[in-house]
Short mmCIF file of C-alpha atoms in Angstrom, two decimals:
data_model
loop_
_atom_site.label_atom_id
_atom_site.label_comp_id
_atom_site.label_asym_id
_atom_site.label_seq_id
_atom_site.Cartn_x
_atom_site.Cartn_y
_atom_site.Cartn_z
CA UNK U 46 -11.87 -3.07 16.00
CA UNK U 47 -12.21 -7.12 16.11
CA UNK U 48 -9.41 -8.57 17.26
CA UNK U 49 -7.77 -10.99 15.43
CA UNK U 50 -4.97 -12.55 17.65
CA UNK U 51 -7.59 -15.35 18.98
CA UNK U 52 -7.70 -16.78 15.32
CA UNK U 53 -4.05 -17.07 15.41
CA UNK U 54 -3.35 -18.44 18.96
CA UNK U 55 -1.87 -15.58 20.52
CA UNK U 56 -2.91 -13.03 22.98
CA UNK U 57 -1.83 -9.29 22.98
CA UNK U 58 -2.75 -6.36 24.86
CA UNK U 59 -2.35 -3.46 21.93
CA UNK U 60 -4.39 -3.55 18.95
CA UNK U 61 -1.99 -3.57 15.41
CA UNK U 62 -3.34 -1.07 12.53
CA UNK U 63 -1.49 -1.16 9.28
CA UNK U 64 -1.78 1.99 7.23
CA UNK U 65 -0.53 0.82 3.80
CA UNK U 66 0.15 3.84 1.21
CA UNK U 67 -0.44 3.82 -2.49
CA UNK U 68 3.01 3.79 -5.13
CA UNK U 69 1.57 1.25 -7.69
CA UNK U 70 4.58 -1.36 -8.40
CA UNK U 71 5.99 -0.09 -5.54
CA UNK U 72 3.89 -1.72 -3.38
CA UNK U 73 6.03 -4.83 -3.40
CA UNK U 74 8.02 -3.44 -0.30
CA UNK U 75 4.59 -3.64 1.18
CA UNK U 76 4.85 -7.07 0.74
CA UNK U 77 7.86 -7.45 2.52
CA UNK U 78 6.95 -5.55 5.57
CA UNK U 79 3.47 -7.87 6.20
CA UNK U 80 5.93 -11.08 5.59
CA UNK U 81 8.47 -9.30 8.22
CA UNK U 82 5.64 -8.73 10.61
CA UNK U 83 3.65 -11.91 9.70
CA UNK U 84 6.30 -13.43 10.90
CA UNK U 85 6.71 -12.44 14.15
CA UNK U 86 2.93 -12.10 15.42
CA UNK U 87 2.60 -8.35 14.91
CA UNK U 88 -0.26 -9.48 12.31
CA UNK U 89 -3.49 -6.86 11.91
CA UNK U 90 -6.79 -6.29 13.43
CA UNK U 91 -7.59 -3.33 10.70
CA UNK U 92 -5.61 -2.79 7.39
CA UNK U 93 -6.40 0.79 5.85
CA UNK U 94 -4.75 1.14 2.30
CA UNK U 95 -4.68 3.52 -0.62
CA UNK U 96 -4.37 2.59 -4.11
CA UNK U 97 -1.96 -0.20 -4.47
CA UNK U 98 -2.08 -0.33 -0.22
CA UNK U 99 -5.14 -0.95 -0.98
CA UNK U 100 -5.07 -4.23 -3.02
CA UNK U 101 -2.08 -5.73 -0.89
CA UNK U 102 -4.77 -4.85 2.14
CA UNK U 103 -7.14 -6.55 0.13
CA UNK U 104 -5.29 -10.12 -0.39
CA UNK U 105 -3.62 -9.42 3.40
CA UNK U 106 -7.27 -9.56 4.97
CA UNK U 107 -9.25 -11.13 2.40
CA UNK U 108 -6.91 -14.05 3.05
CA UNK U 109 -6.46 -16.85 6.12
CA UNK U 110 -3.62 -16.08 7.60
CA UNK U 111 -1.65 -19.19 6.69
CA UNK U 112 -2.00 -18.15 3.31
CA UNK U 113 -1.66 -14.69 2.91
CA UNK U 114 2.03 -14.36 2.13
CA UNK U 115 1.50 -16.89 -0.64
CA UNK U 116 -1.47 -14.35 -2.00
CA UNK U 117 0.95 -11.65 -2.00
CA UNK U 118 3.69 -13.77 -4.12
CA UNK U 119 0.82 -14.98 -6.07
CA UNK U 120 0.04 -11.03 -6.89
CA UNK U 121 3.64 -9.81 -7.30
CA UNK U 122 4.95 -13.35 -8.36
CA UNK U 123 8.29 -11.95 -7.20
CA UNK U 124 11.69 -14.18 -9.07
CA UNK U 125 13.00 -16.79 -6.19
CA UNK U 126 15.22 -15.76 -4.07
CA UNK U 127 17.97 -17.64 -4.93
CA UNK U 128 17.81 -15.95 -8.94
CA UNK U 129 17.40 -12.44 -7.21
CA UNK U 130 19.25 -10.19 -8.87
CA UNK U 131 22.19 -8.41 -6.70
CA UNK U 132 21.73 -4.76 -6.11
CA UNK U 133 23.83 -2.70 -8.31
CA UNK U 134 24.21 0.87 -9.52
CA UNK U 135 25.82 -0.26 -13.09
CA UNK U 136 24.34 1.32 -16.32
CA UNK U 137 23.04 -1.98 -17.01
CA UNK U 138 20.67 -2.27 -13.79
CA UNK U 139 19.64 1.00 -14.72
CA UNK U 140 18.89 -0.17 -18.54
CA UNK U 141 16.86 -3.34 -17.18
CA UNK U 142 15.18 -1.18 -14.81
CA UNK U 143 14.50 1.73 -17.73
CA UNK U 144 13.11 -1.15 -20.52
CA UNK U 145 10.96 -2.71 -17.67
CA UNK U 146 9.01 0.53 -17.52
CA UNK U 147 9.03 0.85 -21.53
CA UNK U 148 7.62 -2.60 -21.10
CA UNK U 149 4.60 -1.51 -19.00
CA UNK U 150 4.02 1.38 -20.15
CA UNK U 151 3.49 -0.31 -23.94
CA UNK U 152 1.87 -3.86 -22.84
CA UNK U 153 0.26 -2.83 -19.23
CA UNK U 154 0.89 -5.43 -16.56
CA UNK U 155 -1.16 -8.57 -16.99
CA UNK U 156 -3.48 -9.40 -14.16
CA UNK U 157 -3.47 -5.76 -13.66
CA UNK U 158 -3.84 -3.21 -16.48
CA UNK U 159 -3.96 -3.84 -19.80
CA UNK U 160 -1.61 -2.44 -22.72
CA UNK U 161 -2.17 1.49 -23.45
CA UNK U 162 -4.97 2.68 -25.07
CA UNK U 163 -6.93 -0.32 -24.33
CA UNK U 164 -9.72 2.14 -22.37
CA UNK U 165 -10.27 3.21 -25.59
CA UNK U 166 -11.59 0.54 -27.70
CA UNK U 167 -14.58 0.06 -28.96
CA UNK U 168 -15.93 -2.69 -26.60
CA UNK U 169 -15.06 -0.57 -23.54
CA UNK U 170 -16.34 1.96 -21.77
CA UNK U 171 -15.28 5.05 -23.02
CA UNK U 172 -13.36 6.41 -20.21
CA UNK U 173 -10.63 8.51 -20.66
CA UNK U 174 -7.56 6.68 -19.42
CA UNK U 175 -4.50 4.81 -20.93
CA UNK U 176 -5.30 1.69 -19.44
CA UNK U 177 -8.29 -0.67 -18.23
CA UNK U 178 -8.24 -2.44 -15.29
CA UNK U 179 -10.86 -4.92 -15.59
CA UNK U 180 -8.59 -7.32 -15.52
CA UNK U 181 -7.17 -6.27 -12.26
CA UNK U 182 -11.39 -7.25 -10.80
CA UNK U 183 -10.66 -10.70 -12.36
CA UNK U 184 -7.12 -10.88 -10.12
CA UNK U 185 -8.90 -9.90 -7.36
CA UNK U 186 -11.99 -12.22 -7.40
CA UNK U 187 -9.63 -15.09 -7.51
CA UNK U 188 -6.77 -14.44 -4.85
CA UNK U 189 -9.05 -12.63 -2.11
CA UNK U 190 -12.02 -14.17 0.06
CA UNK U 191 -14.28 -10.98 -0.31
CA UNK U 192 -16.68 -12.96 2.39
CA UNK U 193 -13.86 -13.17 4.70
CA UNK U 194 -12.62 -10.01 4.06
CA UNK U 195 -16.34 -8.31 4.96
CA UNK U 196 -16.65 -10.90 7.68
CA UNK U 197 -13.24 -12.27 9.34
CA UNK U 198 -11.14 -10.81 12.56
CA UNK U 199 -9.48 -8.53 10.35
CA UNK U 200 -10.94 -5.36 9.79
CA UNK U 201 -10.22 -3.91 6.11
CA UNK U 202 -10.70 -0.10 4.34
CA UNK U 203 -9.92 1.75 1.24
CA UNK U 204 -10.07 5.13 0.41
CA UNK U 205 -11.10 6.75 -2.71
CA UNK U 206 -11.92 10.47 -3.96
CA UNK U 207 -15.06 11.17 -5.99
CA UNK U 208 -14.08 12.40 -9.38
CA UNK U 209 -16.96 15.03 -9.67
CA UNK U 210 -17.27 16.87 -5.94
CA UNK U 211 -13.29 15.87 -5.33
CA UNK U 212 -14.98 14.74 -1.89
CA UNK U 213 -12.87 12.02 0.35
CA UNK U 214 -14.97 8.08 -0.02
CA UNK U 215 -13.88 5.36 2.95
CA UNK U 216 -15.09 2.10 2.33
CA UNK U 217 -15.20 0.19 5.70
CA UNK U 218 -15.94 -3.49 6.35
CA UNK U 219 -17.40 -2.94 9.65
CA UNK U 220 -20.05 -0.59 7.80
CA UNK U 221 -20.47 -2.09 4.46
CA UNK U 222 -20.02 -5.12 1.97
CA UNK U 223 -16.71 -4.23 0.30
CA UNK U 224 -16.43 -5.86 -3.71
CA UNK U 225 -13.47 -5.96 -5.97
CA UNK U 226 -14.68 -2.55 -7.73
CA UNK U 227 -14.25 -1.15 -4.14
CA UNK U 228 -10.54 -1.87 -4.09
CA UNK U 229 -9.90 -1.21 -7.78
CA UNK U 230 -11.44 2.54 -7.25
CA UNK U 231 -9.57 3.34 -4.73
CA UNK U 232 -6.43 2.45 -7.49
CA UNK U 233 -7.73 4.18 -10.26
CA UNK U 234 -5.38 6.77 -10.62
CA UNK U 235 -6.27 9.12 -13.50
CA UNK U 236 -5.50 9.36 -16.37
CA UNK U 237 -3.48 6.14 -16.03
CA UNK U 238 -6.49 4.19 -15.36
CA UNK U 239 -10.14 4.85 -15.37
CA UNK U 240 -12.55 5.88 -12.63
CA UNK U 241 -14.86 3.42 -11.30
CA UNK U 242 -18.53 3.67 -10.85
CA UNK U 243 -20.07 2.83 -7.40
CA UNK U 244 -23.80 3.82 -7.08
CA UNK U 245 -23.94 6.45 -9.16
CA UNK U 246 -20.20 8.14 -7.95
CA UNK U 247 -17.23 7.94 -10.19
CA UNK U 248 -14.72 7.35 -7.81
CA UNK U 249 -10.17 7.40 -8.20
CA UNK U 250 -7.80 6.91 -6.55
CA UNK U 251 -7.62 7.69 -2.69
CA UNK U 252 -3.63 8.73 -2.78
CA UNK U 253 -4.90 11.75 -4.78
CA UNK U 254 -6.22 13.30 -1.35
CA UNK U 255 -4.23 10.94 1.03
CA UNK U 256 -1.63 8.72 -0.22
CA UNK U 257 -0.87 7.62 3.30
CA UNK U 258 -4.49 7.39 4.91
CA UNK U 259 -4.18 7.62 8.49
CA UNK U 260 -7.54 9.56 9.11
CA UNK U 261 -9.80 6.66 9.08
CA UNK U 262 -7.61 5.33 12.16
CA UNK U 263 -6.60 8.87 14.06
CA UNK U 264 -10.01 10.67 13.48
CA UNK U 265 -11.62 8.63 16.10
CA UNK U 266 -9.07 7.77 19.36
CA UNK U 267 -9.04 4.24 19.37
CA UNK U 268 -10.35 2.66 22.54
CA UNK U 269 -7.65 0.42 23.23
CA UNK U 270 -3.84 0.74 23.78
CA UNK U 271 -2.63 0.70 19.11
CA UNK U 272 0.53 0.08 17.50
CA UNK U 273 -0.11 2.12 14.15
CA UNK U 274 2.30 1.12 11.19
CA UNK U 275 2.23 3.27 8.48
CA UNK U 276 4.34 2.00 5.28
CA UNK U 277 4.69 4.72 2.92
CA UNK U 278 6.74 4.13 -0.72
CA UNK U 279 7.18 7.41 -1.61
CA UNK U 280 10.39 9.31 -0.10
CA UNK U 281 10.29 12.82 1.64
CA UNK U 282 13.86 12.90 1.46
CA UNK U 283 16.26 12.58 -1.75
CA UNK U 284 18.87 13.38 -4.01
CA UNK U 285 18.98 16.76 -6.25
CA UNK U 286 17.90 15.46 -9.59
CA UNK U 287 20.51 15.86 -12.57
CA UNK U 288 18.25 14.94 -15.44
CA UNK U 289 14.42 15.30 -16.50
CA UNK U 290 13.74 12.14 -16.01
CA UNK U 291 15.04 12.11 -11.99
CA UNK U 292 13.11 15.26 -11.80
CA UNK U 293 10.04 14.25 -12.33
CA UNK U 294 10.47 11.24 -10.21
CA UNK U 295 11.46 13.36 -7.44
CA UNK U 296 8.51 15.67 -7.82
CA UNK U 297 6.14 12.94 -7.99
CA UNK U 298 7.92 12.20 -4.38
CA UNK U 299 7.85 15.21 -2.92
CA UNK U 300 4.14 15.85 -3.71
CA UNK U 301 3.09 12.48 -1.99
CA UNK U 302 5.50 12.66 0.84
CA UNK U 303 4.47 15.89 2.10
CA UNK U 304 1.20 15.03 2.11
CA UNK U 305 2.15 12.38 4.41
CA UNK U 306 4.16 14.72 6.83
CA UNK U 307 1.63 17.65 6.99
CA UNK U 308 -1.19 14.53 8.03
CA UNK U 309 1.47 13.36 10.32
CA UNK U 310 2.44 16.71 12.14
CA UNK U 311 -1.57 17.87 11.69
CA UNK U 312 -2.55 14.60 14.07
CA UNK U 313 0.23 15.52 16.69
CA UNK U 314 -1.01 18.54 17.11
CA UNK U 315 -4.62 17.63 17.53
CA UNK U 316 -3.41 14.56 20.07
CA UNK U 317 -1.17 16.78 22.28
CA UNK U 318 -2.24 17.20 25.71
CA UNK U 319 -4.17 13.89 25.27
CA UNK U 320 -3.33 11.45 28.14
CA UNK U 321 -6.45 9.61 28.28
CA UNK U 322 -5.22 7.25 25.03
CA UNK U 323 -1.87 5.27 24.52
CA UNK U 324 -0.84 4.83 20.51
CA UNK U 325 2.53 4.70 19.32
CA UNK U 326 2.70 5.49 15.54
CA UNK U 327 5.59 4.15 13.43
CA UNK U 328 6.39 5.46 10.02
CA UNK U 329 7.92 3.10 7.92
CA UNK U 330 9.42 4.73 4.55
CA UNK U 331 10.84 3.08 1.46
CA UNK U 332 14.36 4.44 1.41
CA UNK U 333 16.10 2.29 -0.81
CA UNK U 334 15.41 3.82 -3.96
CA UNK U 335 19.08 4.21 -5.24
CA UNK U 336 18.61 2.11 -7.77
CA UNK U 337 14.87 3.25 -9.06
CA UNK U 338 14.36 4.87 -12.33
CA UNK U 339 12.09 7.74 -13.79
CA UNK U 340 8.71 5.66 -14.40
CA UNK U 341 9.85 3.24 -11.08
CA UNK U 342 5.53 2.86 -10.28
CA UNK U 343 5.28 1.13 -13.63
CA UNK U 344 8.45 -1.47 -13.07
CA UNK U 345 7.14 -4.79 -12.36
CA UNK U 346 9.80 -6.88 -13.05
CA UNK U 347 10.75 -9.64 -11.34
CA UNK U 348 14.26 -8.65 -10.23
CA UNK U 349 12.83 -5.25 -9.11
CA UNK U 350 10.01 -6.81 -7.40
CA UNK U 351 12.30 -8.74 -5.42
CA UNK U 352 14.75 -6.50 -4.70
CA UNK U 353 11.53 -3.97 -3.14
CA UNK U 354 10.22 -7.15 -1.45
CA UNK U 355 13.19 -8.20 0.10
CA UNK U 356 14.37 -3.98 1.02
CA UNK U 357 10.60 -4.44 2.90
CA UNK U 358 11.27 -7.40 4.74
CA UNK U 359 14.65 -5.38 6.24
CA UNK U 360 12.30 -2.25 7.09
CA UNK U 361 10.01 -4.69 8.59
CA UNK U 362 12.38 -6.90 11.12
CA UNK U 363 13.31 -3.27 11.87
CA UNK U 364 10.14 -2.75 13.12
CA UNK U 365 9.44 -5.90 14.64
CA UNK U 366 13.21 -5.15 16.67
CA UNK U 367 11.95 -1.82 17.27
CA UNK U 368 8.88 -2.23 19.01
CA UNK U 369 10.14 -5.39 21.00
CA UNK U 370 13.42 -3.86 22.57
CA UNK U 371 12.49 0.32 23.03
CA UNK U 372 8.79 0.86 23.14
CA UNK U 373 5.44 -0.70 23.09
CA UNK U 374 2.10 1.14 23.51
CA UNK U 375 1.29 -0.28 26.55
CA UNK U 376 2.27 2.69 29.12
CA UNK U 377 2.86 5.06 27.09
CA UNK U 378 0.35 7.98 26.76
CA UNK U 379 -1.06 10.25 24.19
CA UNK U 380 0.47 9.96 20.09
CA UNK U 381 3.59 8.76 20.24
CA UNK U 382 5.49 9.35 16.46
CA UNK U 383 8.34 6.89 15.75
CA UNK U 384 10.51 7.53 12.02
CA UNK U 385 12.18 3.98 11.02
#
């Protein structure tokens, strides 16, 4: 890894590796963790994302770092914080919350996707999703630096799945020159959206194999002392769902989170015994999902985008409090797992 804390004035003796998981609108509270951390100097050498990970990675490293949390609000364009709209569990947050993905789902999410069907007509491609994304290559082309993010202090990679062999695809900075179509295959989630061609491979989304991709970072020990955050959206633990639509939310969970614990508990394993390296991994979940409805990946509105921006921010300072008053990676030795 490069090390960026030279560009920003500081000097540290760990490395900082952000693992950012996929969970589409989400990915907000994504956006509140970087600002939390931002903040207070824990800012990345490498970002490794998946799907919507993936694109906040993108405008996180693809930006100068005096202007990457206003990339972020350009992306989410969050409602100010002083119109953000109190949490509640009334019938009529749940009805906002409920038309907002009704919304979406209809119109797509401009700057993003576009309304459903649109795949489908005639001047497209004829891939079979609900959506296109091309506009999502136009967001990206204006809010990230693609020659910083291939060139600058901060290392940057996606993950994708090839559609045909179901084979895992890293794209890596330090290896190759990384494009908008890069980061919007590694967010093509079928059949939602459609796969994207890369020399020759149709390639989706990377959260189909790994929604929280830590292998890129754990498959090789790193050489100096790491503070690993992984920020994954998608909660292992949850309520017992009393209607459909709670049920499938909660499977759509449970599918991604346990992919995230058997990586977890698989790289513990394969680390114990291993004094000779000193990483401290901390696994930063989006827990405040009282309030999210069946169809929560496709709310983008601006209360709910600030209310997941500002639930990030907490889980971040919790972090940054974390690692500054119990442990650091320097001393410690071997993987080192920490649940906040």
């Amino acid at each position: 890894m490069t090390p960026s804390p030279a560009e920003e004035g500081t000097v540290r003796r760990f490395d900082v590796v952000l693992v950012l998981s996929g969970g589409n609108a989400l990915g907000a509270f994504e956006a509140g963790v970087y600002e939390a951390l931002h903040e207070h100097g824990l800012r990345p050498d490498w970002i490794i994302g998946a799907s919507i990970g993936a694109i906040n990675g993108a405008l996180i490293a693809g930006s100068a770092p005096d202007h990457r949390i206003e990339a972020l609000r350009a992306f989410w364009r969050p409602a100010p914080s002083s119109t953000m709209t109190p949490p509640s569990l009334s019938v009529f947050e749940t009805s906002r919350r409920t038309s907002a993905v009704g919304w979406a789902a209809m119109l797509g999410r401009p700057g993003i996707f576009g309304p459903m069907l649109s795949a489908l007509t005639p001047w497209r491609d004829n891939q079979p999703s609900i959506f296109e994304t091309n506009e999502l290559a136009t967001t990206l082309e204006t809010l990230v630096d693609f020659d910083r993010l291939n060139a600058g202090p901060c290392r940057y990679t996606a993950t994708a799945v090839d559609l045909e062999t179901g084979d895992d695809v890293v794209f890596d900075s330090t290896a190759m020159q990384i494009s908008s179509n890069h980061v919007r295959a590694s967010a093509a989630l079928p059949v939602a959206f459609p796969p994207v061609e890369i020399n020759g491979r149709w390639l989706v989304d990377g959260g189909l194999s790994a929604n929280l991709p830590l292998d890129p970072v754990l498959g090789d020990p790193p050489p100096r002392a790491t503070l690993c955050i992984a920020v994954d959206l998608l909660p292992l633990n949850g309520p017992k769902p009393v209607t459909l639509g709670e049920a499938a939310s909660r499977m759509q969970d449970l599918i991604f989170a346990a992919q995230s614990r058997r990586s977890i508990d698989r790289w513990k394993a394969a680390y114990a015994g291993n004094e000779g390296i000193s990483l401290l991994l901390v696994r930063l979940a989006y827990t405040e999902q009282d309030e999210e409805v069946a169809g929560k990946a496709l709310d983008f509105s601006g209360p709910t985008v600030e209310q997941r921006w500002a639930a990030g921010y907490r889980a971040g300072m919790r972090t940054v409090v974390g690692v500054q008053t119990e442990t650091m990676p320097i001393g410690i030795s071997g993987l080192n797992v920490t649940q906040l």
